[in-house]
């Protein structure tokens, strides 16, 4: 791995009212969405949006990114991609589940946020060996859908074009997520991961 950890202390200052309203609405919609499904969607679980917003704010205030483009890998309800847009990033979300992509678009549009959501896989082409190894290591028990498609072509971007990537991997998928970033992201790009229980990790790909 060529990833360096970056310390990211978060403050607990009051959030702007627009952000608070957005997070409130997002949490309400996520709860209703999950409650309406007797059988929950495999793989989807929301991160703590407030914690993630504070991390994005810190990254933005400290000007830690080399540029302005952001992607949420496995964007779920698209909340982090939307919050990145609120902070001025050119924001993209890639989500394998079409219904989640649709509700992400609805939520972003209610708040007039410009976010490019695409239905498909965030796993870049050329990942077969990494996927096979991860799959073997966990005896096939992984939550990331191990599949590649045309997502990046569809949005006219390459993984190397993103300055900041966010993901909330299930614990058993965390190594694969970092390995994919390490192999495909550009030097200097940042990977922010939410790891459950309000814990975050920020890593930079070494030049
Ligand atoms: C733990 S949820 C996190 C959702 C969201 N990022 C958040 O923080 O609230 C992981 C998401 O990744 C999606 N996912 C899994 N494999 C994927 C793949 N190969 N490409 C795109 N999305 C994927 C799942 O459908 C799920 O919505």
Coordinates of C-alpha atoms and ligand atoms in Angstrom, one line a residue:
X1 CA 0.0 0.0 0.0
X2 CA 1.1 3.5 -0.7
X3 CA -1.4 5.2 1.5
X4 CA -0.6 7.6 4.3
X5 CA -3.0 8.3 7.2
X6 CA -3.9 12.0 7.8
X7 CA -5.1 13.1 11.2
X8 CA -8.6 14.6 11.0
X9 CA -9.8 16.0 14.3
X10 CA -13.4 17.1 14.0
X11 CA -14.9 20.1 15.8
X12 CA -18.4 20.1 17.2
X13 CA -19.5 23.6 16.2
X14 CA -23.2 24.0 15.3
X15 CA -23.9 23.1 11.7
X16 CA -25.4 25.6 9.3
X17 CA -29.2 25.4 9.2
X18 CA -29.2 24.4 5.6
X19 CA -27.0 21.4 6.4
X20 CA -29.0 20.5 9.5
X21 CA -32.3 20.6 7.4
X22 CA -30.7 18.5 4.7
X23 CA -29.5 15.9 7.2
X24 CA -32.8 15.8 9.0
X25 CA -34.7 15.2 5.7
X26 CA -32.1 12.6 4.6
X27 CA -32.4 10.7 7.9
X28 CA -36.2 10.8 7.7
X29 CA -36.3 9.5 4.2
X30 CA -33.7 6.8 4.9
X31 CA -35.7 5.6 7.9
X32 CA -39.0 5.5 5.9
X33 CA -37.2 3.7 3.0
X34 CA -35.8 1.0 5.3
X35 CA -39.0 0.6 7.2
X36 CA -41.0 0.1 4.0
X37 CA -38.9 -3.0 3.2
X38 CA -39.6 -6.1 5.3
X39 CA -36.5 -7.5 3.7
X40 CA -33.8 -4.9 3.8
X41 CA -31.7 -4.2 0.8
X42 CA -28.6 -6.3 1.0
X43 CA -25.5 -4.1 1.4
X44 CA -27.2 -0.8 2.2
X45 CA -26.6 0.8 5.5
X46 CA -26.3 4.6 6.0
X47 CA -23.3 6.2 7.6
X48 CA -23.6 8.9 10.3
X49 CA -24.2 11.9 8.0
X50 CA -23.3 14.6 10.5
X51 CA -19.9 13.0 11.3
X52 CA -19.2 12.7 7.6
X53 CA -20.2 16.3 6.9
X54 CA -17.8 17.5 9.7
X55 CA -15.0 15.5 8.0
X56 CA -15.8 17.0 4.6
X57 CA -15.9 20.4 6.1
X58 CA -12.5 19.9 7.8
X59 CA -11.0 18.6 4.5
X60 CA -12.4 21.6 2.7
X61 CA -11.3 24.2 5.3
X62 CA -7.8 22.8 5.4
X63 CA -7.7 22.7 1.6
X64 CA -6.4 19.1 1.8
X65 CA -7.5 18.1 -1.7
X66 CA -5.5 18.8 -4.8
X67 CA -8.6 19.7 -6.8
X68 CA -12.3 19.9 -6.7
X69 CA -13.8 16.6 -7.8
X70 CA -15.5 14.2 -5.4
X71 CA -17.0 10.7 -5.8
X72 CA -19.0 8.6 -3.4
X73 CA -18.3 4.9 -4.0
X74 CA -21.5 2.9 -3.3
X75 CA -23.5 6.1 -2.7
X76 CA -26.6 4.6 -1.1
X77 CA -29.0 7.5 -0.5
X78 CA -26.4 9.9 -2.0
X79 CA -26.2 12.0 1.1
X80 CA -22.4 12.4 1.3
X81 CA -22.2 13.2 -2.4
X82 CA -24.9 15.8 -1.9
X83 CA -23.1 17.3 1.1
X84 CA -19.9 17.4 -0.9
X85 CA -21.8 19.4 -3.5
X86 CA -23.0 21.8 -0.7
X87 CA -19.3 22.4 0.0
X88 CA -18.5 23.3 -3.6
X89 CA -17.2 20.0 -4.9
X90 CA -18.0 18.7 -8.4
X91 CA -19.8 15.7 -7.0
X92 CA -20.5 12.2 -8.3
X93 CA -22.1 9.1 -6.8
X94 CA -21.9 5.6 -8.1
X95 CA -24.5 3.1 -6.7
X96 CA -25.2 -0.4 -7.9
X97 CA -28.9 -0.3 -6.8
X98 CA -31.1 1.6 -9.3
X99 CA -33.8 2.4 -6.7
X100 CA -31.2 4.0 -4.3
X101 CA -29.9 6.0 -7.2
X102 CA -33.4 7.3 -7.9
X103 CA -34.1 8.3 -4.3
X104 CA -30.7 10.0 -4.3
X105 CA -31.6 12.1 -7.3
X106 CA -34.9 13.1 -5.7
X107 CA -33.3 14.1 -2.4
X108 CA -30.6 16.2 -4.1
X109 CA -33.0 17.9 -6.4
X110 CA -35.3 18.9 -3.5
X111 CA -32.4 20.9 -2.1
X112 CA -31.3 22.2 -5.5
X113 CA -28.0 20.3 -5.4
X114 CA -26.1 19.5 -8.5
X115 CA -24.9 15.9 -8.2
X116 CA -24.2 13.4 -10.9
X117 CA -25.6 10.0 -9.8
X118 CA -25.1 7.0 -11.9
X119 CA -26.3 3.4 -11.5
X120 CA -23.5 0.9 -11.8
X121 CA -20.4 -0.4 -10.2
X122 CA -17.6 1.8 -8.7
X123 CA -15.1 -1.1 -9.2
X124 CA -12.8 -0.1 -12.1
X125 CA -12.1 -2.3 -15.0
X126 CA -8.9 -4.2 -14.5
X127 CA -9.7 -5.1 -10.9
X128 CA -10.2 -8.8 -11.5
X129 CA -7.1 -10.0 -9.5
X130 CA -7.8 -7.8 -6.5
X131 CA -11.4 -9.0 -6.5
X132 CA -10.5 -12.7 -6.9
X133 CA -8.0 -12.4 -4.0
X134 CA -10.5 -10.5 -1.7
X135 CA -13.2 -13.0 -2.6
X136 CA -10.9 -16.0 -1.8
X137 CA -9.8 -14.4 1.5
X138 CA -13.3 -14.0 2.8
X139 CA -14.6 -17.3 1.2
X140 CA -17.0 -15.4 -1.0
X141 CA -18.6 -13.6 2.0
X142 CA -18.3 -10.0 0.8
X143 CA -20.9 -7.1 0.6
X144 CA -19.3 -5.2 -2.3
X145 CA -20.9 -6.4 -5.5
X146 CA -17.8 -7.8 -7.3
X147 CA -18.7 -6.6 -10.7
X148 CA -17.4 -4.0 -13.2
X149 CA -19.3 -2.1 -15.9
X150 CA -19.3 1.2 -17.8
X151 CA -20.0 3.5 -14.9
X152 CA -16.9 5.7 -15.3
X153 CA -17.4 6.0 -19.1
X154 CA -21.1 6.9 -18.4
X155 CA -20.1 9.8 -16.3
X156 CA -17.2 10.8 -18.5
X157 CA -14.7 10.4 -15.7
X158 CA -11.8 8.1 -14.7
X159 CA -11.0 7.1 -11.1
X160 CA -7.8 9.1 -11.5
X161 CA -9.9 12.3 -12.0
X162 CA -11.2 12.3 -8.5
X163 CA -9.4 14.3 -5.8
X164 CA -11.5 12.9 -3.0
X165 CA -13.3 9.5 -2.8
X166 CA -15.6 8.6 0.1
X167 CA -16.8 5.1 0.9
X168 CA -18.6 3.3 3.7
X169 CA -17.4 -0.3 3.3
X170 CA -18.6 -3.1 5.4
X171 CA -15.7 -4.2 7.7
X172 CA -14.9 -7.3 5.6
X173 CA -14.7 -5.0 2.5
X174 CA -12.4 -2.3 3.9
X175 CA -9.2 -3.8 2.7
X176 CA -10.5 -4.2 -0.8
X177 CA -11.8 -0.6 -0.9
X178 CA -8.3 0.7 0.1
X179 CA -6.6 -1.7 -2.4
X180 CA -8.8 -0.5 -5.3
X181 CA -8.1 3.1 -4.3
X182 CA -4.4 2.4 -4.0
X183 CA -4.3 0.8 -7.5
X184 CA -6.5 3.2 -9.4
X185 CA -6.6 6.7 -7.8
X186 CA -4.2 9.4 -8.8
X187 CA -1.2 10.3 -6.7
X188 CA -2.2 12.8 -4.0
X189 CA -5.9 11.8 -4.1
X190 CA -7.6 11.3 -0.7
X191 CA -9.7 8.4 0.4
X192 CA -12.2 9.1 3.3
X193 CA -13.8 6.0 4.8
X194 CA -16.5 5.8 7.4
X195 CA -16.0 2.7 9.4
X196 CA -19.1 2.5 11.6
X197 CA -19.6 3.9 15.1
X198 CA -18.8 7.4 14.0
X199 CA -15.2 6.5 13.2
X200 CA -13.5 7.8 10.1
X201 CA -10.2 7.4 8.3
X202 CA -8.5 9.7 5.9
X203 CA -5.7 8.5 3.7
X204 CA -3.6 10.1 1.0
X205 CA -2.1 8.2 -1.9
X206 CA 1.6 8.8 -1.9
X207 CA 3.1 10.4 -5.0
Ligands
LIG1 C1 -22.8 0.5 3.6 S1 -23.7 1.2 2.3 C2 -23.1 2.9 2.3 C3 -24.1 3.8 1.7 C4 -23.6 5.3 1.7 N1 -22.3 5.5 1.1 C5 -23.6 5.9 3.1 O1 -22.5 6.2 3.6 O2 -24.7 6.1 3.7 C6 -22.7 0.5 0.8 C7 -23.4 0.8 -0.5 O3 -22.6 0.3 -1.5 C8 -23.4 -0.2 -2.6 N2 -22.5 -1.1 -3.4 C9 -22.0 -2.3 -3.1 N3 -21.2 -2.8 -4.1 C10 -21.2 -1.8 -5.1 C11 -20.5 -1.7 -6.3 N4 -19.7 -2.6 -6.8 N5 -20.7 -0.5 -7.0 C12 -21.6 0.4 -6.5 N6 -22.2 0.4 -5.4 C13 -22.0 -0.7 -4.6 C14 -24.5 -0.9 -1.8 O4 -25.7 -1.0 -2.6 C15 -24.8 0.1 -0.7 O5 -25.7 1.1 -1.0

